[in-house]
Tab-separated table of C-alpha atoms in Angstrom:
chain	number	residue	atom	x	y	z
A	7	UNK	CA	-15.112	-64.339	21.220
A	8	UNK	CA	-17.378	-61.428	20.476
A	9	UNK	CA	-16.927	-61.356	16.764
A	10	UNK	CA	-20.273	-60.078	15.086
A	11	UNK	CA	-20.254	-63.174	12.903
A	12	UNK	CA	-20.165	-65.534	15.804
A	13	UNK	CA	-23.930	-65.722	16.181
A	14	UNK	CA	-24.661	-66.883	12.643
A	15	UNK	CA	-22.051	-69.507	12.802
A	16	UNK	CA	-22.859	-70.900	16.239
A	17	UNK	CA	-24.801	-74.182	16.654
A	18	UNK	CA	-28.022	-73.871	18.416
A	19	UNK	CA	-28.015	-73.703	22.169
A	20	UNK	CA	-30.537	-75.417	24.651
A	21	UNK	CA	-30.635	-75.830	28.363
A	22	UNK	CA	-31.976	-79.176	29.862
A	23	UNK	CA	-32.221	-80.462	33.359
A	24	UNK	CA	-32.160	-83.902	35.041
A	25	UNK	CA	-34.418	-83.553	38.020
A	26	UNK	CA	-34.236	-86.009	40.786
A	27	UNK	CA	-36.871	-86.618	43.435
A	28	UNK	CA	-37.542	-89.361	45.815
A	29	UNK	CA	-40.868	-91.188	45.492
A	30	UNK	CA	-42.114	-94.524	46.447
A	31	UNK	CA	-41.258	-97.274	43.935
A	32	UNK	CA	-44.105	-98.887	42.097
A	33	UNK	CA	-42.607	-102.360	42.553
A	34	UNK	CA	-41.176	-102.260	46.181
A	35	UNK	CA	-43.027	-99.375	47.738
A	36	UNK	CA	-39.723	-98.168	49.111
A	37	UNK	CA	-38.375	-94.664	48.272
A	38	UNK	CA	-36.340	-94.534	44.999
A	39	UNK	CA	-34.811	-91.961	42.807
A	40	UNK	CA	-37.292	-90.664	40.186
A	41	UNK	CA	-36.769	-88.442	37.198
A	42	UNK	CA	-39.478	-86.514	35.116
A	43	UNK	CA	-39.340	-86.999	31.442
A	44	UNK	CA	-41.201	-85.318	28.511
A	45	UNK	CA	-42.554	-87.324	25.515
A	46	UNK	CA	-41.411	-85.838	22.367
A	47	UNK	CA	-44.299	-84.776	20.108
A	48	UNK	CA	-42.240	-84.110	17.005
A	49	UNK	CA	-39.255	-85.402	15.075
A	50	UNK	CA	-36.518	-86.302	15.597
A	51	UNK	CA	-37.035	-89.012	18.023
A	52	UNK	CA	-40.908	-88.363	17.994
A	53	UNK	CA	-42.619	-90.393	20.785
A	54	UNK	CA	-39.516	-91.026	22.822
A	55	UNK	CA	-39.022	-89.688	26.227
A	56	UNK	CA	-36.533	-86.757	26.767
A	57	UNK	CA	-35.139	-84.512	29.438
A	58	UNK	CA	-37.235	-81.357	30.130
A	59	UNK	CA	-35.568	-78.322	28.392
A	60	UNK	CA	-35.612	-75.878	25.587
A	61	UNK	CA	-33.917	-72.683	24.235
A	62	UNK	CA	-32.300	-70.019	26.277
A	63	UNK	CA	-34.080	-66.695	26.170
A	64	UNK	CA	-32.144	-63.623	25.035
A	65	UNK	CA	-32.457	-61.939	28.492
A	66	UNK	CA	-32.199	-64.962	30.652
A	67	UNK	CA	-29.191	-66.521	32.533
A	68	UNK	CA	-28.571	-70.231	32.103
A	69	UNK	CA	-29.574	-71.347	35.560
A	70	UNK	CA	-32.792	-69.226	35.083
A	71	UNK	CA	-33.593	-71.080	31.853
A	72	UNK	CA	-33.139	-74.433	33.583
A	73	UNK	CA	-35.493	-73.413	36.372
A	74	UNK	CA	-37.995	-72.133	33.933
A	75	UNK	CA	-38.190	-75.276	31.853
A	76	UNK	CA	-38.295	-77.345	35.158
A	77	UNK	CA	-41.251	-75.230	36.494
A	78	UNK	CA	-43.086	-75.319	33.074
A	79	UNK	CA	-42.749	-79.168	32.849
A	80	UNK	CA	-43.116	-80.245	36.371
A	81	UNK	CA	-44.627	-77.222	38.281
A	82	UNK	CA	-41.747	-77.631	40.677
A	83	UNK	CA	-39.090	-75.357	41.987
A	84	UNK	CA	-35.694	-77.075	42.703
A	85	UNK	CA	-34.263	-77.221	46.195
A	86	UNK	CA	-30.893	-77.670	44.620
A	87	UNK	CA	-29.663	-76.598	41.134
A	88	UNK	CA	-26.144	-77.099	39.675
A	89	UNK	CA	-24.651	-77.032	36.253
A	90	UNK	CA	-23.875	-80.677	35.089
A	91	UNK	CA	-21.925	-80.443	31.807
A	92	UNK	CA	-22.271	-79.026	28.106
A	93	UNK	CA	-22.994	-81.762	25.722
A	94	UNK	CA	-22.098	-80.783	22.137
A	95	UNK	CA	-20.878	-83.831	20.110
A	96	UNK	CA	-21.669	-83.688	16.343
A	97	UNK	CA	-24.686	-85.798	15.374
A	98	UNK	CA	-26.187	-86.003	18.976
A	99	UNK	CA	-29.432	-84.320	17.746
A	100	UNK	CA	-29.764	-85.901	14.212
A	101	UNK	CA	-31.181	-82.768	12.822
A	102	UNK	CA	-29.536	-79.317	13.339
A	103	UNK	CA	-26.467	-79.069	15.637
A	104	UNK	CA	-27.530	-78.435	19.177
A	105	UNK	CA	-25.152	-77.867	22.072
A	106	UNK	CA	-27.129	-78.581	25.480
A	107	UNK	CA	-25.971	-77.045	28.717
A	108	UNK	CA	-27.338	-79.535	31.210
A	109	UNK	CA	-28.215	-78.697	34.766
A	110	UNK	CA	-29.191	-81.216	37.515
A	111	UNK	CA	-31.698	-80.444	40.245
A	112	UNK	CA	-33.112	-81.861	43.343
A	113	UNK	CA	-36.717	-81.392	44.440
A	114	UNK	CA	-37.801	-82.358	47.904
A	115	UNK	CA	-40.406	-85.091	48.669
A	116	UNK	CA	-42.837	-82.551	49.867
A	117	UNK	CA	-42.737	-80.510	46.791
A	118	UNK	CA	-42.858	-83.365	44.318
A	119	UNK	CA	-45.907	-84.851	46.023
A	120	UNK	CA	-47.922	-81.730	46.333
A	121	UNK	CA	-51.175	-81.134	44.527
A	122	UNK	CA	-49.894	-78.891	41.647
A	123	UNK	CA	-47.488	-81.526	40.523
A	124	UNK	CA	-49.918	-84.416	40.794
A	125	UNK	CA	-52.420	-82.257	38.848
A	126	UNK	CA	-49.981	-81.268	36.109
A	127	UNK	CA	-48.696	-84.759	35.673
A	128	UNK	CA	-52.139	-86.184	35.521
A	129	UNK	CA	-53.358	-83.516	33.144
A	130	UNK	CA	-50.524	-83.957	30.614
A	131	UNK	CA	-49.976	-87.477	29.466
A	132	UNK	CA	-46.530	-86.441	27.906
A	133	UNK	CA	-44.954	-85.683	31.292
A	134	UNK	CA	-44.187	-88.634	33.573
A	135	UNK	CA	-41.908	-89.437	36.434
A	136	UNK	CA	-39.796	-92.781	35.979
A	137	UNK	CA	-37.809	-94.718	38.435
A	138	UNK	CA	-34.093	-93.635	37.723
A	139	UNK	CA	-33.031	-97.297	37.627
A	140	UNK	CA	-35.824	-98.307	35.268
A	141	UNK	CA	-35.982	-95.831	32.422
A	142	UNK	CA	-37.428	-96.151	28.980
A	143	UNK	CA	-35.398	-95.588	25.914
A	144	UNK	CA	-34.428	-91.883	25.743
A	145	UNK	CA	-34.128	-89.485	22.778
A	146	UNK	CA	-30.895	-88.033	21.639
A	147	UNK	CA	-27.875	-88.781	24.071
A	148	UNK	CA	-30.103	-88.218	27.182
A	149	UNK	CA	-29.324	-91.600	28.537
A	150	UNK	CA	-25.608	-90.765	28.830
A	151	UNK	CA	-26.572	-87.468	30.329
A	152	UNK	CA	-28.846	-89.246	33.052
A	153	UNK	CA	-26.080	-91.698	33.714
A	154	UNK	CA	-23.617	-88.865	34.302
A	155	UNK	CA	-25.905	-87.088	36.557
A	156	UNK	CA	-26.654	-90.107	38.654
A	157	UNK	CA	-22.893	-90.589	38.983
A	158	UNK	CA	-22.502	-86.865	40.083
A	159	UNK	CA	-25.356	-87.170	42.569
A	160	UNK	CA	-24.076	-90.363	44.077
A	161	UNK	CA	-20.530	-89.039	44.336
A	162	UNK	CA	-21.716	-85.923	46.001
A	163	UNK	CA	-23.735	-87.866	48.547
A	164	UNK	CA	-20.435	-89.093	49.916
A	165	UNK	CA	-18.864	-85.696	50.924
A	166	UNK	CA	-21.424	-83.018	50.955
A	167	UNK	CA	-24.646	-81.952	52.439
A	168	UNK	CA	-26.522	-82.927	49.161
A	169	UNK	CA	-29.030	-85.137	51.068
A	170	UNK	CA	-30.311	-81.961	52.871
A	171	UNK	CA	-32.153	-81.069	49.520
A	172	UNK	CA	-34.254	-84.132	49.826
A	173	UNK	CA	-35.338	-83.664	53.577
A	174	UNK	CA	-36.373	-80.870	55.924
A	175	UNK	CA	-34.111	-79.048	58.214
A	176	UNK	CA	-34.659	-81.549	60.851
A	177	UNK	CA	-34.765	-85.298	60.436
A	178	UNK	CA	-34.311	-88.705	62.160
A	179	UNK	CA	-31.370	-90.867	61.484
A	180	UNK	CA	-33.737	-93.384	60.043
A	181	UNK	CA	-35.074	-90.736	57.615
A	182	UNK	CA	-31.579	-89.761	56.659
A	183	UNK	CA	-30.621	-93.349	55.960
A	184	UNK	CA	-33.661	-93.771	53.838
A	185	UNK	CA	-32.462	-90.749	51.662
A	186	UNK	CA	-29.103	-92.289	51.366
A	187	UNK	CA	-30.546	-95.806	50.535
A	188	UNK	CA	-32.742	-94.300	48.010
A	189	UNK	CA	-30.076	-92.309	46.193
A	190	UNK	CA	-27.539	-95.201	46.256
A	191	UNK	CA	-30.039	-97.855	45.298
A	192	UNK	CA	-29.148	-100.315	48.155
A	193	UNK	CA	-29.883	-100.941	51.718
A	194	UNK	CA	-27.499	-99.714	54.342
A	195	UNK	CA	-26.882	-101.306	57.787
A	196	UNK	CA	-28.618	-99.149	60.385
A	197	UNK	CA	-25.880	-99.378	63.107
A	198	UNK	CA	-23.101	-98.872	60.559
A	199	UNK	CA	-24.906	-95.869	59.153
A	200	UNK	CA	-25.397	-94.390	62.600
A	201	UNK	CA	-21.735	-94.750	63.455
A	202	UNK	CA	-20.783	-93.212	60.135
A	203	UNK	CA	-22.872	-90.173	60.534
A	204	UNK	CA	-22.123	-89.703	64.170
A	205	UNK	CA	-18.235	-89.975	63.603
A	206	UNK	CA	-18.508	-87.601	60.663
A	207	UNK	CA	-19.797	-84.749	62.854
A	208	UNK	CA	-21.821	-83.781	59.728
A	209	UNK	CA	-25.294	-83.788	61.724
A	210	UNK	CA	-25.982	-82.900	65.329
A	211	UNK	CA	-28.943	-83.611	67.575
A	212	UNK	CA	-31.391	-80.739	67.881
A	213	UNK	CA	-32.401	-81.838	71.447
A	214	UNK	CA	-36.058	-82.570	70.293
A	215	UNK	CA	-37.724	-85.758	69.387
A	216	UNK	CA	-40.158	-86.699	66.528
A	217	UNK	CA	-43.689	-86.430	67.831
A	218	UNK	CA	-46.676	-88.473	66.826
A	219	UNK	CA	-45.013	-91.894	66.711
A	220	UNK	CA	-45.805	-94.947	68.830
A	221	UNK	CA	-43.181	-96.356	71.175
A	222	UNK	CA	-40.077	-94.347	72.084
A	223	UNK	CA	-39.934	-91.205	69.855
A	224	UNK	CA	-36.722	-90.981	67.766
A	225	UNK	CA	-34.294	-88.087	68.174
A	226	UNK	CA	-34.199	-85.259	65.682
A	227	UNK	CA	-30.995	-84.022	64.051
A	228	UNK	CA	-29.982	-81.104	61.825
A	229	UNK	CA	-26.905	-80.696	59.538
A	230	UNK	CA	-23.858	-79.275	61.444
A	231	UNK	CA	-23.074	-75.890	59.621
A	232	UNK	CA	-19.919	-75.486	61.835
A	233	UNK	CA	-18.354	-78.297	59.772
A	234	UNK	CA	-16.833	-77.228	56.457
A	235	UNK	CA	-17.731	-79.782	54.013
A	236	UNK	CA	-15.679	-80.300	50.832
A	237	UNK	CA	-17.489	-78.303	48.519
A	238	UNK	CA	-16.364	-74.554	48.648
A	239	UNK	CA	-16.912	-74.033	44.894
A	240	UNK	CA	-15.950	-70.298	44.433
A	241	UNK	CA	-18.873	-69.801	41.753
A	242	UNK	CA	-21.270	-70.054	44.555
A	243	UNK	CA	-24.627	-71.906	44.586
A	244	UNK	CA	-27.654	-70.915	42.569
B	299	UNK	CA	-34.670	-78.882	21.855
B	300	UNK	CA	-34.295	-79.200	17.996
B	301	UNK	CA	-36.912	-76.628	17.052
B	302	UNK	CA	-35.745	-75.190	13.780
B	303	UNK	CA	-36.187	-71.637	15.251
B	304	UNK	CA	-33.651	-72.517	18.029
B	305	UNK	CA	-30.493	-71.382	16.109
B	306	UNK	CA	-31.738	-67.910	15.259
B	307	UNK	CA	-32.712	-67.290	18.841
B	308	UNK	CA	-29.765	-68.628	20.613
B	309	UNK	CA	-26.827	-66.454	21.996
B	310	UNK	CA	-23.581	-66.920	20.258
B	311	UNK	CA	-21.330	-69.793	21.484
B	312	UNK	CA	-17.641	-69.656	22.092
B	313	UNK	CA	-15.236	-72.171	23.405
B	314	UNK	CA	-12.254	-70.829	25.591
B	315	UNK	CA	-9.525	-72.583	27.597
B	316	UNK	CA	-7.597	-71.985	30.780
B	317	UNK	CA	-4.161	-73.412	30.044
B	318	UNK	CA	-1.739	-74.144	32.954
B	319	UNK	CA	1.814	-74.804	32.691
B	320	UNK	CA	4.854	-74.783	35.217
B	321	UNK	CA	7.534	-72.243	34.374
B	322	UNK	CA	10.255	-70.532	36.553
B	323	UNK	CA	8.926	-67.512	38.248
B	324	UNK	CA	10.469	-64.301	36.970
B	325	UNK	CA	10.749	-63.071	40.644
B	326	UNK	CA	11.726	-66.187	42.518
B	327	UNK	CA	13.139	-68.514	39.989
B	328	UNK	CA	11.119	-71.301	41.433
B	329	UNK	CA	8.527	-73.131	39.408
B	330	UNK	CA	5.080	-71.380	39.368
B	331	UNK	CA	1.873	-71.984	37.591
B	332	UNK	CA	1.595	-69.894	34.300
B	333	UNK	CA	-1.321	-69.141	31.984
B	334	UNK	CA	-1.183	-68.034	28.479
B	335	UNK	CA	-3.195	-64.919	27.545
B	336	UNK	CA	-4.100	-63.182	24.340
B	337	UNK	CA	-4.182	-59.410	23.983
B	338	UNK	CA	-7.626	-58.281	22.359
B	339	UNK	CA	-7.069	-56.254	19.238
B	340	UNK	CA	-10.644	-55.254	19.013
B	341	UNK	CA	-13.623	-53.933	21.058
B	342	UNK	CA	-14.977	-54.666	23.494
B	343	UNK	CA	-12.054	-54.713	26.062
B	344	UNK	CA	-9.521	-53.816	23.307
B	345	UNK	CA	-5.968	-54.016	24.648
B	346	UNK	CA	-7.035	-56.130	27.596
B	347	UNK	CA	-5.686	-59.598	28.025
B	348	UNK	CA	-8.165	-62.572	27.567
B	349	UNK	CA	-8.233	-66.397	27.565
B	350	UNK	CA	-7.468	-67.994	24.137
B	351	UNK	CA	-10.678	-69.235	22.485
B	352	UNK	CA	-13.058	-68.590	19.722
B	353	UNK	CA	-16.032	-69.903	17.924
B	354	UNK	CA	-17.123	-73.597	17.523
B	355	UNK	CA	-16.923	-74.827	13.914
B	356	UNK	CA	-19.976	-76.462	12.641
B	357	UNK	CA	-18.260	-79.899	12.287
B	358	UNK	CA	-16.167	-79.674	15.462
B	359	UNK	CA	-16.716	-81.345	18.863
B	360	UNK	CA	-16.444	-78.895	21.924
B	361	UNK	CA	-13.099	-80.581	23.223
B	362	UNK	CA	-11.648	-80.330	19.605
B	363	UNK	CA	-12.519	-76.652	19.385
B	364	UNK	CA	-10.818	-76.093	22.767
B	365	UNK	CA	-7.730	-77.973	21.489
B	366	UNK	CA	-7.598	-76.174	18.145
B	367	UNK	CA	-7.778	-72.646	19.699
B	368	UNK	CA	-5.003	-73.713	22.312
B	369	UNK	CA	-2.684	-74.997	19.438
B	370	UNK	CA	-3.307	-71.774	17.367
B	371	UNK	CA	-2.613	-69.544	20.225
B	372	UNK	CA	0.374	-71.379	21.962
B	373	UNK	CA	1.489	-74.077	19.477
B	374	UNK	CA	0.875	-76.547	22.311
B	375	UNK	CA	-1.026	-79.804	22.678
B	376	UNK	CA	-2.582	-80.395	26.140
B	377	UNK	CA	-1.640	-83.360	28.207
B	378	UNK	CA	-4.830	-83.008	30.058
B	379	UNK	CA	-8.028	-81.468	28.929
B	380	UNK	CA	-11.339	-81.334	30.713
B	381	UNK	CA	-14.431	-79.194	30.614
B	382	UNK	CA	-14.614	-76.630	33.346
B	383	UNK	CA	-18.033	-74.775	33.143
B	384	UNK	CA	-20.279	-72.902	30.797
B	385	UNK	CA	-20.411	-69.189	31.590
B	386	UNK	CA	-23.498	-67.489	30.111
B	387	UNK	CA	-24.654	-64.628	32.326
B	388	UNK	CA	-26.317	-61.659	30.609
B	389	UNK	CA	-24.040	-58.663	30.129
B	390	UNK	CA	-20.832	-60.610	30.462
B	391	UNK	CA	-19.696	-59.698	27.062
B	392	UNK	CA	-20.844	-56.096	26.804
B	393	UNK	CA	-21.791	-56.325	23.111
B	394	UNK	CA	-23.663	-59.361	21.826
B	395	UNK	CA	-24.720	-62.145	24.152
B	396	UNK	CA	-22.064	-64.974	24.228
B	397	UNK	CA	-22.134	-68.246	26.081
B	398	UNK	CA	-18.599	-69.429	26.615
B	399	UNK	CA	-18.103	-73.272	27.287
B	400	UNK	CA	-14.583	-73.203	29.072
B	401	UNK	CA	-12.145	-75.932	29.157
B	402	UNK	CA	-9.086	-76.064	31.387
B	403	UNK	CA	-5.794	-77.781	30.128
B	404	UNK	CA	-2.460	-78.697	31.489
B	405	UNK	CA	0.630	-78.739	29.349
B	406	UNK	CA	3.871	-80.299	30.546
B	407	UNK	CA	6.997	-78.370	31.244
B	408	UNK	CA	8.799	-80.074	28.280
B	409	UNK	CA	6.163	-78.979	25.820
B	410	UNK	CA	5.773	-75.577	27.213
B	411	UNK	CA	9.459	-74.783	27.034
B	412	UNK	CA	9.982	-76.304	23.518
B	413	UNK	CA	11.302	-74.174	20.541
B	414	UNK	CA	8.069	-73.950	18.716
B	415	UNK	CA	6.450	-72.282	21.732
B	416	UNK	CA	9.128	-69.924	22.311
B	417	UNK	CA	9.381	-68.952	18.648
B	418	UNK	CA	5.567	-68.312	18.674
B	419	UNK	CA	5.281	-66.362	21.777
B	420	UNK	CA	8.399	-64.261	20.672
B	421	UNK	CA	6.938	-63.649	17.283
B	422	UNK	CA	3.446	-62.660	18.526
B	423	UNK	CA	3.602	-59.715	20.958
B	424	UNK	CA	-0.233	-60.314	21.626
B	425	UNK	CA	0.349	-63.794	23.231
B	426	UNK	CA	2.053	-63.893	26.570
B	427	UNK	CA	2.457	-66.312	29.595
B	428	UNK	CA	1.520	-64.940	32.963
B	429	UNK	CA	2.150	-66.031	36.495
B	430	UNK	CA	-1.264	-67.266	37.588
B	431	UNK	CA	-0.929	-65.504	40.951
B	432	UNK	CA	0.123	-62.240	39.246
B	433	UNK	CA	-2.283	-61.653	36.475
B	434	UNK	CA	-3.004	-58.479	34.655
B	435	UNK	CA	-6.650	-57.070	34.514
B	436	UNK	CA	-8.590	-59.501	32.273
B	437	UNK	CA	-11.405	-58.920	29.762
B	438	UNK	CA	-14.959	-60.032	30.186
B	439	UNK	CA	-15.473	-62.335	33.227
B	440	UNK	CA	-12.258	-64.136	32.497
B	441	UNK	CA	-10.836	-63.366	36.030
B	442	UNK	CA	-13.729	-65.209	37.609
B	443	UNK	CA	-13.132	-68.146	35.076
B	444	UNK	CA	-9.363	-68.250	35.897
B	445	UNK	CA	-10.165	-68.292	39.702
B	446	UNK	CA	-12.563	-71.154	39.194
B	447	UNK	CA	-10.011	-73.069	37.130
B	448	UNK	CA	-7.346	-72.583	39.646
B	449	UNK	CA	-9.662	-73.913	42.364
B	450	UNK	CA	-10.602	-76.787	40.357
B	451	UNK	CA	-6.870	-77.688	39.660
B	452	UNK	CA	-5.801	-77.298	43.332
B	453	UNK	CA	-8.693	-79.380	44.637
B	454	UNK	CA	-8.001	-82.014	42.036
B	455	UNK	CA	-4.285	-82.223	43.148
B	456	UNK	CA	-5.513	-83.484	46.512
B	457	UNK	CA	-7.302	-86.658	45.177
B	458	UNK	CA	-6.251	-87.529	41.711
B	459	UNK	CA	-3.262	-88.250	39.478
B	460	UNK	CA	-3.439	-84.729	37.970
B	461	UNK	CA	0.135	-83.812	38.741
B	462	UNK	CA	1.189	-86.543	36.269
B	463	UNK	CA	0.175	-84.273	33.395
B	464	UNK	CA	3.012	-81.857	34.493
B	465	UNK	CA	5.675	-84.442	34.804
B	466	UNK	CA	6.931	-87.585	32.939
B	467	UNK	CA	6.072	-91.123	33.456
B	468	UNK	CA	8.956	-91.471	36.003
B	469	UNK	CA	10.030	-88.804	38.553
B	470	UNK	CA	11.854	-88.222	41.810
B	471	UNK	CA	9.880	-87.369	44.940
B	472	UNK	CA	11.558	-83.963	44.935
B	473	UNK	CA	10.351	-83.407	41.359
B	474	UNK	CA	6.781	-84.487	42.405
B	475	UNK	CA	7.019	-82.276	45.372
B	476	UNK	CA	8.144	-79.199	43.241
B	477	UNK	CA	5.018	-79.840	41.129
B	478	UNK	CA	2.736	-79.814	44.047
B	479	UNK	CA	4.406	-76.699	45.530
B	480	UNK	CA	4.082	-74.876	42.310
B	481	UNK	CA	0.351	-75.718	41.854
B	482	UNK	CA	-0.414	-75.023	45.485
B	483	UNK	CA	1.662	-71.871	45.563
B	484	UNK	CA	3.425	-72.779	48.835
B	485	UNK	CA	6.404	-74.778	50.102
B	486	UNK	CA	5.844	-78.209	51.384
B	487	UNK	CA	7.879	-79.966	54.163
B	488	UNK	CA	9.992	-82.630	52.326
B	489	UNK	CA	9.666	-85.230	55.029
B	490	UNK	CA	5.980	-84.772	55.467
B	491	UNK	CA	5.435	-84.751	51.722
B	492	UNK	CA	7.372	-88.053	51.469
B	493	UNK	CA	5.372	-89.612	54.279
B	494	UNK	CA	2.096	-88.471	52.883
B	495	UNK	CA	3.024	-89.823	49.275
B	496	UNK	CA	4.379	-93.135	50.665
B	497	UNK	CA	1.340	-93.728	52.917
B	498	UNK	CA	-1.132	-93.104	50.084
B	499	UNK	CA	0.137	-95.943	47.737
B	500	UNK	CA	-0.362	-93.438	44.947
B	501	UNK	CA	3.238	-93.900	43.631
B	502	UNK	CA	5.648	-96.746	43.548
B	503	UNK	CA	9.472	-96.980	43.179
B	504	UNK	CA	10.410	-98.163	39.675
B	505	UNK	CA	13.590	-99.712	41.064
B	506	UNK	CA	15.765	-97.218	38.949
B	507	UNK	CA	17.561	-94.128	39.930
B	508	UNK	CA	17.945	-90.691	38.392
B	509	UNK	CA	21.307	-90.593	36.668
B	510	UNK	CA	23.574	-87.575	35.962
B	511	UNK	CA	23.450	-86.153	39.348
B	512	UNK	CA	26.304	-85.728	41.874
B	513	UNK	CA	26.292	-87.426	45.204
B	514	UNK	CA	23.695	-90.176	45.933
B	515	UNK	CA	21.240	-90.461	42.991
B	516	UNK	CA	17.641	-90.221	43.952
B	517	UNK	CA	15.119	-93.054	43.490
B	518	UNK	CA	12.680	-92.877	40.522
B	519	UNK	CA	8.930	-93.339	41.075
B	520	UNK	CA	5.934	-93.819	38.799
B	521	UNK	CA	2.078	-93.593	39.619
B	522	UNK	CA	0.574	-96.813	40.813
B	523	UNK	CA	-2.221	-97.649	38.324
B	524	UNK	CA	-3.304	-100.410	40.580
B	525	UNK	CA	-4.874	-97.919	42.887
B	526	UNK	CA	-8.196	-96.681	42.003
B	527	UNK	CA	-8.197	-92.885	42.543
B	528	UNK	CA	-11.453	-90.920	43.085
B	529	UNK	CA	-12.122	-89.750	39.591
B	530	UNK	CA	-13.982	-92.521	37.604
B	531	UNK	CA	-15.978	-89.852	35.615
B	532	UNK	CA	-18.160	-92.069	33.419
B	533	UNK	CA	-17.848	-89.454	30.540
B	534	UNK	CA	-14.227	-90.653	30.123
B	535	UNK	CA	-11.326	-88.409	29.526
B	536	UNK	CA	-10.490	-86.532	26.273
């Protein structure tokens, strides 16, 4: 694997990221999954939207490259970053052979809505957030990649603390349900959701209540770190 | 991602595979997970054992490269092949920067024990099968890679039909338990295992019995394909 001829024979390598954030849907006003895309300004696929990404620098780890391209494109730092898959089929990039190592990332609502992002997106017409369930036609095989990332995110919602990356350390059950509804793309029955969460032991009440609301203030919860959820990946988290 | 300068800037790319097979343990005689390793005949890590692998050919898909290196090394075709992870930390290869896209594969007992393999392994002193729980010191970060592959395999045993890749289309419950014991590296209580399997609906009796055994012949089972197990990865299986 370290033949000195390897570099010259190898296809090009790129690192791209599918970034998810929750933002209000243009059509319904409800929270929905959104993905930032970059309009290509050169061939191939000139004018098409594509995932943010680019080359791996010589002195850069893979996850650092993903983070760098994410920040450059969206001015955002991820609250969760995980390797998704390496895509390397022949013909996927039309021109030269490119193998893309793809990450997926979550950014929290607070970050995504902050001023820096708004300013960046407004100042660069070639960067735009799209509703994940209403994407334009994408360049390369990026549609397949987004579909796979969506599947991974939705599967992971069912057995891990992944929703945590979208909300703060404390939250109401209604807020947690809203995150689950936005990610899954469908409404959940409030009573069933409450029963499901309470029976799972995955969250615990903090003993405090949300302030600043009219009527009876809702109880605040946090994730229960005493429960070992099913994701003890030995490579650790970045 | 398709800048024409990308190839010259990119680190080298390699494809390696962690191959699992069940073979009798030298010490206990019981079935145990084994992994084929290749002794390095050049620097860096000359003389150390490493995962089979090598460069990606220009006209070759990633999984095809994994399969080719597997066949070249072990004369085996995998019954299961899945991408594990891309490893690309700086400094992992000592000499030039190499990003390794790693697959993991299963080969069935029948294949692993066949004449071609035995002949190949006997004729090449630089290829050897090792007990997965008793490995020599490995080159590069290959120990981390093997540990991650072992975790992925053992996790997957709990919720998918992955044991199928190690056994034929029909099997006895004792044979299935032996596969689970070998992969998990511990003995399972036969009565508990039977209850667990029967209650999961994951296997069904074929109505036939194993022949050629003394005493009462054991019932044969097959996987129940009517049950949708939790692994509907939208990228499909290779």
